[in-house]
C-alpha cells in the first residue's frame, strides 16, 4: 500500500513521493498539469523523469495558466489531472 503523499505547500515540496497518487489513477492519466503558484518554478529533473518513465507527461506552469491548460485539455477529452498550488 502506498504511503499517503506529504502535503505540498510550495514547489519545493513536489517530489516523486508527493506525485505518487497521480501514478495510481485508473484509468491512467496521460498529462499532469502542475501549477506552481504565482510563477513557473523549476522542478527536480528526477521527479519529471520518473513521471515520464510512467508514461505521464508533466506540464509545469504558474497556477493561473495551469488552470486554463487543464480546462483546455479536459475539453479535448484528454486524460488529464492537475496539481495546483494557490498563488
XYZ file of C-alpha atoms in Angstrom:
87
model
C 0.000 0.000 0.000
C 1.489 3.377 -0.931
C 2.123 5.904 1.789
C -0.047 8.994 1.910
C 1.580 11.807 -0.059
C 3.100 14.556 2.050
C 1.295 17.866 1.981
C 2.576 20.191 -0.726
C 2.843 23.819 0.368
C 5.277 25.066 -2.263
C 7.020 23.855 -5.420
C 9.915 22.704 -3.179
C 7.601 20.026 -1.760
C 6.892 18.458 -5.175
C 8.705 15.123 -5.282
C 8.208 11.638 -6.704
C 6.502 10.752 -3.410
C 4.121 13.709 -3.500
C 3.153 12.808 -7.087
C 2.648 9.091 -6.358
C -1.147 9.444 -6.283
C -1.161 10.573 -9.915
C 0.685 7.388 -10.939
C -2.029 5.257 -9.307
C -5.074 6.755 -11.035
C -7.195 4.421 -13.150
C -7.636 4.908 -15.992
C -4.073 6.197 -16.220
C -3.660 9.874 -16.986
C -1.531 10.964 -19.934
C -0.825 14.519 -18.777
C -0.293 16.029 -15.332
C -0.609 19.814 -15.195
C 1.201 21.329 -12.207
C 0.531 24.910 -11.112
C 3.413 26.235 -9.015
C 1.808 29.399 -7.643
C 2.444 32.936 -8.885
C 5.299 31.922 -11.186
C 6.632 28.938 -13.054
C 9.120 27.120 -10.837
C 11.677 24.530 -11.878
C 11.103 21.018 -10.568
C 13.825 18.495 -9.853
C 14.699 16.718 -13.143
C 14.489 13.290 -11.445
C 10.866 13.985 -10.479
C 9.943 14.812 -14.079
C 11.914 11.842 -15.404
C 10.108 9.411 -13.121
C 6.706 10.638 -14.315
C 7.796 10.346 -17.982
C 9.000 6.798 -17.328
C 5.476 6.011 -16.090
C 4.045 7.370 -19.352
C 2.805 10.650 -17.887
C 3.774 13.973 -19.462
C 4.155 16.852 -16.981
C 3.321 20.483 -17.804
C 4.638 22.960 -15.213
C 3.088 26.438 -15.304
C 2.046 29.230 -12.991
C -1.266 28.270 -11.405
C -3.473 30.623 -13.445
C -2.152 29.224 -16.731
C -2.207 25.668 -15.343
C -5.952 26.038 -14.689
C -6.521 27.246 -18.248
C -4.412 24.401 -19.675
C -6.272 21.832 -17.567
C -9.656 23.153 -18.766
C -8.490 23.156 -22.395
C -7.224 19.560 -22.159
C -10.448 18.442 -20.456
C -12.422 19.990 -23.333
C -10.219 17.992 -25.719
C -11.267 14.848 -23.796
C -7.661 14.132 -22.780
C -6.808 12.010 -19.735
C -5.515 14.857 -17.571
C -5.103 15.663 -13.882
C -3.930 18.811 -12.138
C -1.935 19.578 -9.014
C -2.357 23.238 -8.154
C -0.579 25.360 -5.548
C -2.598 28.515 -4.826
C -0.950 31.751 -5.993
